[in-house]
JSON list of C-alpha atoms in Angstrom, two decimals:
[
{"chain": "A", "resi": 1, "resn": "UNK", "atom": "CA", "xyz": [135.60, 171.21, 55.32]},
{"chain": "A", "resi": 2, "resn": "UNK", "atom": "CA", "xyz": [132.29, 170.21, 57.55]},
{"chain": "A", "resi": 3, "resn": "UNK", "atom": "CA", "xyz": [131.07, 166.74, 56.76]},
{"chain": "A", "resi": 4, "resn": "UNK", "atom": "CA", "xyz": [127.25, 166.44, 57.41]},
{"chain": "A", "resi": 5, "resn": "UNK", "atom": "CA", "xyz": [124.58, 168.81, 58.20]},
{"chain": "A", "resi": 6, "resn": "UNK", "atom": "CA", "xyz": [122.49, 170.44, 60.99]},
{"chain": "A", "resi": 7, "resn": "UNK", "atom": "CA", "xyz": [119.47, 168.16, 60.03]},
{"chain": "A", "resi": 8, "resn": "UNK", "atom": "CA", "xyz": [121.46, 164.94, 60.94]},
{"chain": "A", "resi": 9, "resn": "UNK", "atom": "CA", "xyz": [122.49, 165.98, 64.09]},
{"chain": "A", "resi": 10, "resn": "UNK", "atom": "CA", "xyz": [118.90, 167.22, 65.09]},
{"chain": "A", "resi": 11, "resn": "UNK", "atom": "CA", "xyz": [117.88, 163.71, 65.27]},
{"chain": "A", "resi": 12, "resn": "UNK", "atom": "CA", "xyz": [120.10, 162.84, 68.16]},
{"chain": "A", "resi": 13, "resn": "UNK", "atom": "CA", "xyz": [119.57, 163.62, 71.96]},
{"chain": "A", "resi": 14, "resn": "UNK", "atom": "CA", "xyz": [122.62, 162.59, 73.55]},
{"chain": "A", "resi": 15, "resn": "UNK", "atom": "CA", "xyz": [126.23, 163.12, 73.30]},
{"chain": "A", "resi": 16, "resn": "UNK", "atom": "CA", "xyz": [128.29, 160.53, 75.22]},
{"chain": "A", "resi": 17, "resn": "UNK", "atom": "CA", "xyz": [131.55, 162.66, 76.18]},
{"chain": "A", "resi": 18, "resn": "UNK", "atom": "CA", "xyz": [134.21, 160.19, 77.09]},
{"chain": "A", "resi": 19, "resn": "UNK", "atom": "CA", "xyz": [136.35, 160.62, 80.27]},
{"chain": "A", "resi": 20, "resn": "UNK", "atom": "CA", "xyz": [139.72, 160.63, 78.33]},
{"chain": "A", "resi": 21, "resn": "UNK", "atom": "CA", "xyz": [140.05, 161.33, 74.59]},
{"chain": "A", "resi": 22, "resn": "UNK", "atom": "CA", "xyz": [142.09, 158.76, 72.79]},
{"chain": "A", "resi": 23, "resn": "UNK", "atom": "CA", "xyz": [144.67, 161.21, 71.91]},
{"chain": "A", "resi": 24, "resn": "UNK", "atom": "CA", "xyz": [145.41, 161.78, 75.80]},
{"chain": "A", "resi": 25, "resn": "UNK", "atom": "CA", "xyz": [147.23, 159.88, 78.58]},
{"chain": "A", "resi": 26, "resn": "UNK", "atom": "CA", "xyz": [145.02, 161.66, 81.41]},
{"chain": "A", "resi": 27, "resn": "UNK", "atom": "CA", "xyz": [141.67, 161.90, 82.12]},
{"chain": "A", "resi": 28, "resn": "UNK", "atom": "CA", "xyz": [140.12, 164.98, 81.06]},
{"chain": "A", "resi": 29, "resn": "UNK", "atom": "CA", "xyz": [143.50, 166.35, 80.21]},
{"chain": "A", "resi": 30, "resn": "UNK", "atom": "CA", "xyz": [143.61, 169.98, 79.33]},
{"chain": "A", "resi": 31, "resn": "UNK", "atom": "CA", "xyz": [139.95, 170.07, 80.50]},
{"chain": "A", "resi": 32, "resn": "UNK", "atom": "CA", "xyz": [138.66, 169.27, 77.23]},
{"chain": "A", "resi": 33, "resn": "UNK", "atom": "CA", "xyz": [136.42, 166.64, 78.39]},
{"chain": "A", "resi": 34, "resn": "UNK", "atom": "CA", "xyz": [135.11, 169.40, 80.57]},
{"chain": "A", "resi": 35, "resn": "UNK", "atom": "CA", "xyz": [134.67, 171.98, 78.00]},
{"chain": "A", "resi": 36, "resn": "UNK", "atom": "CA", "xyz": [132.90, 169.34, 75.45]},
{"chain": "A", "resi": 37, "resn": "UNK", "atom": "CA", "xyz": [130.32, 168.58, 77.84]},
{"chain": "A", "resi": 38, "resn": "UNK", "atom": "CA", "xyz": [129.54, 172.45, 78.44]},
{"chain": "A", "resi": 39, "resn": "UNK", "atom": "CA", "xyz": [129.43, 173.05, 74.83]},
{"chain": "A", "resi": 40, "resn": "UNK", "atom": "CA", "xyz": [127.18, 170.26, 74.24]},
{"chain": "A", "resi": 41, "resn": "UNK", "atom": "CA", "xyz": [124.62, 170.99, 76.64]},
{"chain": "A", "resi": 42, "resn": "UNK", "atom": "CA", "xyz": [124.92, 174.86, 75.53]},
{"chain": "A", "resi": 43, "resn": "UNK", "atom": "CA", "xyz": [123.90, 173.16, 72.13]},
{"chain": "A", "resi": 44, "resn": "UNK", "atom": "CA", "xyz": [120.94, 171.44, 73.54]},
{"chain": "A", "resi": 45, "resn": "UNK", "atom": "CA", "xyz": [121.94, 168.03, 73.99]},
{"chain": "A", "resi": 46, "resn": "UNK", "atom": "CA", "xyz": [121.72, 165.68, 76.87]},
{"chain": "A", "resi": 47, "resn": "UNK", "atom": "CA", "xyz": [125.29, 164.76, 77.65]},
{"chain": "A", "resi": 48, "resn": "UNK", "atom": "CA", "xyz": [126.14, 161.58, 79.36]},
{"chain": "A", "resi": 49, "resn": "UNK", "atom": "CA", "xyz": [129.51, 160.31, 80.91]},
{"chain": "A", "resi": 50, "resn": "UNK", "atom": "CA", "xyz": [131.15, 157.78, 79.53]},
{"chain": "A", "resi": 51, "resn": "UNK", "atom": "CA", "xyz": [131.11, 155.78, 82.54]},
{"chain": "A", "resi": 52, "resn": "UNK", "atom": "CA", "xyz": [128.29, 157.15, 84.17]},
{"chain": "A", "resi": 53, "resn": "UNK", "atom": "CA", "xyz": [124.72, 155.90, 84.08]},
{"chain": "A", "resi": 54, "resn": "UNK", "atom": "CA", "xyz": [122.54, 155.47, 80.94]},
{"chain": "A", "resi": 55, "resn": "UNK", "atom": "CA", "xyz": [119.22, 156.77, 80.28]},
{"chain": "A", "resi": 56, "resn": "UNK", "atom": "CA", "xyz": [116.66, 154.20, 80.08]},
{"chain": "A", "resi": 57, "resn": "UNK", "atom": "CA", "xyz": [115.72, 155.60, 76.25]},
{"chain": "A", "resi": 58, "resn": "UNK", "atom": "CA", "xyz": [119.27, 155.70, 75.02]},
{"chain": "A", "resi": 59, "resn": "UNK", "atom": "CA", "xyz": [119.88, 152.00, 76.95]},
{"chain": "A", "resi": 60, "resn": "UNK", "atom": "CA", "xyz": [116.97, 150.70, 74.82]},
{"chain": "A", "resi": 61, "resn": "UNK", "atom": "CA", "xyz": [118.40, 152.68, 71.49]},
{"chain": "A", "resi": 62, "resn": "UNK", "atom": "CA", "xyz": [122.12, 153.54, 71.62]},
{"chain": "A", "resi": 63, "resn": "UNK", "atom": "CA", "xyz": [121.79, 155.43, 68.49]},
{"chain": "A", "resi": 64, "resn": "UNK", "atom": "CA", "xyz": [120.23, 158.28, 69.92]},
{"chain": "A", "resi": 65, "resn": "UNK", "atom": "CA", "xyz": [123.69, 159.09, 70.88]},
{"chain": "A", "resi": 66, "resn": "UNK", "atom": "CA", "xyz": [126.67, 160.90, 69.23]},
{"chain": "A", "resi": 67, "resn": "UNK", "atom": "CA", "xyz": [130.46, 160.15, 70.14]},
{"chain": "A", "resi": 68, "resn": "UNK", "atom": "CA", "xyz": [132.77, 162.87, 69.63]},
{"chain": "A", "resi": 69, "resn": "UNK", "atom": "CA", "xyz": [136.58, 162.46, 68.75]},
{"chain": "A", "resi": 70, "resn": "UNK", "atom": "CA", "xyz": [139.15, 164.94, 68.66]},
{"chain": "A", "resi": 71, "resn": "UNK", "atom": "CA", "xyz": [141.71, 164.68, 65.32]},
{"chain": "A", "resi": 72, "resn": "UNK", "atom": "CA", "xyz": [144.65, 166.52, 66.82]},
{"chain": "A", "resi": 73, "resn": "UNK", "atom": "CA", "xyz": [148.04, 167.66, 64.58]},
{"chain": "A", "resi": 74, "resn": "UNK", "atom": "CA", "xyz": [150.30, 169.31, 67.25]},
{"chain": "A", "resi": 75, "resn": "UNK", "atom": "CA", "xyz": [153.81, 170.23, 66.54]},
{"chain": "A", "resi": 76, "resn": "UNK", "atom": "CA", "xyz": [156.15, 172.83, 68.08]},
{"chain": "A", "resi": 77, "resn": "UNK", "atom": "CA", "xyz": [154.67, 175.73, 66.39]},
{"chain": "A", "resi": 78, "resn": "UNK", "atom": "CA", "xyz": [150.70, 175.01, 66.13]},
{"chain": "A", "resi": 79, "resn": "UNK", "atom": "CA", "xyz": [147.87, 172.89, 67.64]},
{"chain": "A", "resi": 80, "resn": "UNK", "atom": "CA", "xyz": [145.37, 171.88, 64.93]},
{"chain": "A", "resi": 81, "resn": "UNK", "atom": "CA", "xyz": [141.77, 170.15, 66.09]},
{"chain": "A", "resi": 82, "resn": "UNK", "atom": "CA", "xyz": [138.94, 168.87, 64.52]},
{"chain": "A", "resi": 83, "resn": "UNK", "atom": "CA", "xyz": [135.88, 167.60, 66.38]},
{"chain": "A", "resi": 84, "resn": "UNK", "atom": "CA", "xyz": [134.37, 164.59, 64.82]},
{"chain": "A", "resi": 85, "resn": "UNK", "atom": "CA", "xyz": [130.81, 163.26, 65.61]},
{"chain": "A", "resi": 86, "resn": "UNK", "atom": "CA", "xyz": [130.52, 159.38, 65.37]},
{"chain": "A", "resi": 87, "resn": "UNK", "atom": "CA", "xyz": [127.01, 157.62, 65.36]},
{"chain": "A", "resi": 88, "resn": "UNK", "atom": "CA", "xyz": [125.99, 153.84, 67.30]},
{"chain": "A", "resi": 89, "resn": "UNK", "atom": "CA", "xyz": [127.37, 152.39, 64.05]},
{"chain": "A", "resi": 90, "resn": "UNK", "atom": "CA", "xyz": [130.61, 154.39, 64.36]},
{"chain": "A", "resi": 91, "resn": "UNK", "atom": "CA", "xyz": [129.84, 156.29, 60.76]},
{"chain": "A", "resi": 92, "resn": "UNK", "atom": "CA", "xyz": [131.23, 159.96, 60.87]},
{"chain": "A", "resi": 93, "resn": "UNK", "atom": "CA", "xyz": [127.88, 162.20, 61.11]},
{"chain": "A", "resi": 94, "resn": "UNK", "atom": "CA", "xyz": [129.97, 165.69, 61.42]},
{"chain": "A", "resi": 95, "resn": "UNK", "atom": "CA", "xyz": [133.30, 167.12, 61.54]},
{"chain": "A", "resi": 96, "resn": "UNK", "atom": "CA", "xyz": [134.21, 170.50, 61.99]},
{"chain": "A", "resi": 97, "resn": "UNK", "atom": "CA", "xyz": [136.23, 172.87, 60.30]},
{"chain": "A", "resi": 98, "resn": "UNK", "atom": "CA", "xyz": [140.03, 172.67, 61.76]},
{"chain": "A", "resi": 99, "resn": "UNK", "atom": "CA", "xyz": [140.53, 174.80, 64.94]},
{"chain": "A", "resi": 100, "resn": "UNK", "atom": "CA", "xyz": [144.22, 176.26, 64.81]},
{"chain": "A", "resi": 101, "resn": "UNK", "atom": "CA", "xyz": [146.33, 177.80, 67.64]},
{"chain": "A", "resi": 102, "resn": "UNK", "atom": "CA", "xyz": [149.71, 179.11, 66.71]},
{"chain": "A", "resi": 103, "resn": "UNK", "atom": "CA", "xyz": [152.79, 179.90, 68.67]},
{"chain": "A", "resi": 104, "resn": "UNK", "atom": "CA", "xyz": [151.18, 179.20, 72.04]},
{"chain": "A", "resi": 105, "resn": "UNK", "atom": "CA", "xyz": [153.53, 177.41, 74.36]},
{"chain": "A", "resi": 106, "resn": "UNK", "atom": "CA", "xyz": [151.20, 176.61, 77.49]},
{"chain": "A", "resi": 107, "resn": "UNK", "atom": "CA", "xyz": [149.55, 173.06, 76.14]},
{"chain": "A", "resi": 108, "resn": "UNK", "atom": "CA", "xyz": [146.38, 173.76, 77.89]},
{"chain": "A", "resi": 109, "resn": "UNK", "atom": "CA", "xyz": [145.59, 176.80, 76.12]},
{"chain": "A", "resi": 110, "resn": "UNK", "atom": "CA", "xyz": [146.42, 175.99, 73.03]},
{"chain": "A", "resi": 111, "resn": "UNK", "atom": "CA", "xyz": [144.35, 172.48, 73.11]},
{"chain": "A", "resi": 112, "resn": "UNK", "atom": "CA", "xyz": [141.35, 174.69, 74.69]},
{"chain": "A", "resi": 113, "resn": "UNK", "atom": "CA", "xyz": [141.82, 177.40, 71.93]},
{"chain": "A", "resi": 114, "resn": "UNK", "atom": "CA", "xyz": [142.12, 174.85, 68.82]},
{"chain": "A", "resi": 115, "resn": "UNK", "atom": "CA", "xyz": [139.08, 173.39, 70.56]},
{"chain": "A", "resi": 116, "resn": "UNK", "atom": "CA", "xyz": [136.88, 176.30, 70.97]},
{"chain": "A", "resi": 117, "resn": "UNK", "atom": "CA", "xyz": [138.08, 177.46, 67.34]},
{"chain": "A", "resi": 118, "resn": "UNK", "atom": "CA", "xyz": [136.76, 174.08, 65.77]},
{"chain": "A", "resi": 119, "resn": "UNK", "atom": "CA", "xyz": [133.56, 174.39, 67.85]},
{"chain": "A", "resi": 120, "resn": "UNK", "atom": "CA", "xyz": [132.92, 177.76, 66.03]},
{"chain": "A", "resi": 121, "resn": "UNK", "atom": "CA", "xyz": [131.59, 175.12, 63.22]},
{"chain": "A", "resi": 122, "resn": "UNK", "atom": "CA", "xyz": [128.55, 174.64, 65.56]},
{"chain": "A", "resi": 123, "resn": "UNK", "atom": "CA", "xyz": [127.31, 177.95, 65.99]},
{"chain": "A", "resi": 124, "resn": "UNK", "atom": "CA", "xyz": [125.46, 178.91, 62.44]},
{"chain": "A", "resi": 125, "resn": "UNK", "atom": "CA", "xyz": [123.83, 175.24, 62.64]},
{"chain": "A", "resi": 126, "resn": "UNK", "atom": "CA", "xyz": [120.25, 175.61, 63.34]},
{"chain": "A", "resi": 127, "resn": "UNK", "atom": "CA", "xyz": [120.16, 172.39, 65.88]},
{"chain": "A", "resi": 128, "resn": "UNK", "atom": "CA", "xyz": [116.50, 171.82, 65.83]},
{"chain": "A", "resi": 129, "resn": "UNK", "atom": "CA", "xyz": [116.71, 168.95, 68.01]},
{"chain": "A", "resi": 130, "resn": "UNK", "atom": "CA", "xyz": [113.88, 166.35, 67.81]},
{"chain": "A", "resi": 131, "resn": "UNK", "atom": "CA", "xyz": [114.82, 165.29, 71.12]},
{"chain": "A", "resi": 132, "resn": "UNK", "atom": "CA", "xyz": [115.45, 168.65, 73.12]},
{"chain": "A", "resi": 133, "resn": "UNK", "atom": "CA", "xyz": [117.53, 168.44, 76.63]},
{"chain": "A", "resi": 134, "resn": "UNK", "atom": "CA", "xyz": [114.76, 171.14, 78.06]},
{"chain": "A", "resi": 135, "resn": "UNK", "atom": "CA", "xyz": [112.48, 173.58, 76.58]},
{"chain": "A", "resi": 136, "resn": "UNK", "atom": "CA", "xyz": [114.99, 176.42, 76.35]},
{"chain": "A", "resi": 137, "resn": "UNK", "atom": "CA", "xyz": [115.28, 176.73, 72.52]},
{"chain": "A", "resi": 138, "resn": "UNK", "atom": "CA", "xyz": [116.85, 180.13, 72.75]},
{"chain": "A", "resi": 139, "resn": "UNK", "atom": "CA", "xyz": [120.58, 179.21, 73.61]},
{"chain": "A", "resi": 140, "resn": "UNK", "atom": "CA", "xyz": [123.10, 181.59, 72.34]},
{"chain": "A", "resi": 141, "resn": "UNK", "atom": "CA", "xyz": [125.61, 179.03, 70.84]},
{"chain": "A", "resi": 142, "resn": "UNK", "atom": "CA", "xyz": [128.11, 181.51, 70.04]},
{"chain": "A", "resi": 143, "resn": "UNK", "atom": "CA", "xyz": [128.23, 182.86, 73.54]},
{"chain": "A", "resi": 144, "resn": "UNK", "atom": "CA", "xyz": [128.13, 178.86, 74.92]},
{"chain": "A", "resi": 145, "resn": "UNK", "atom": "CA", "xyz": [130.96, 178.16, 72.32]},
{"chain": "A", "resi": 146, "resn": "UNK", "atom": "CA", "xyz": [133.07, 180.75, 73.44]},
{"chain": "A", "resi": 147, "resn": "UNK", "atom": "CA", "xyz": [132.85, 181.47, 76.95]},
{"chain": "A", "resi": 148, "resn": "UNK", "atom": "CA", "xyz": [135.80, 181.43, 79.06]},
{"chain": "A", "resi": 149, "resn": "UNK", "atom": "CA", "xyz": [137.45, 178.26, 80.29]},
{"chain": "A", "resi": 150, "resn": "UNK", "atom": "CA", "xyz": [138.32, 179.61, 83.34]},
{"chain": "A", "resi": 151, "resn": "UNK", "atom": "CA", "xyz": [134.91, 178.39, 84.55]},
{"chain": "A", "resi": 152, "resn": "UNK", "atom": "CA", "xyz": [135.51, 174.80, 84.50]},
{"chain": "A", "resi": 153, "resn": "UNK", "atom": "CA", "xyz": [139.23, 174.64, 84.51]},
{"chain": "A", "resi": 154, "resn": "UNK", "atom": "CA", "xyz": [141.90, 173.43, 86.63]},
{"chain": "A", "resi": 155, "resn": "UNK", "atom": "CA", "xyz": [145.46, 172.25, 86.71]},
{"chain": "A", "resi": 156, "resn": "UNK", "atom": "CA", "xyz": [146.02, 169.11, 84.62]}
]
């Protein structure tokens, strides 16, 4: 089930996306960090690279940011994934529904599919961000979340 609500997400301006999610050995493995950046930008957040330059307001108030984690359960028949958003106190603010990809042998495809399925939990949220990334409030989140990964993918 989904923990948290859209109102609690609206008070955050930034999402700090890791170069490498803790579940993986390589930076941007299966292009999940790139997919995360793309999705969170489409949701109206300012995305900050984990090791990049930190904006001045974020340096002064680290609690303006969320950090995503991936809870993954994979076996030879399926890949299951939840996207967990944590605040500056490492408190869970939001957890998506579980995204599932079954019977896909290609790990990159199965992980990206499970991520996109989990990301659908953001589609129906009305994220009226108190700190919008820009003035564009007409983002079509459903299209953003479901855009083909080929635009950002490469071989990993």
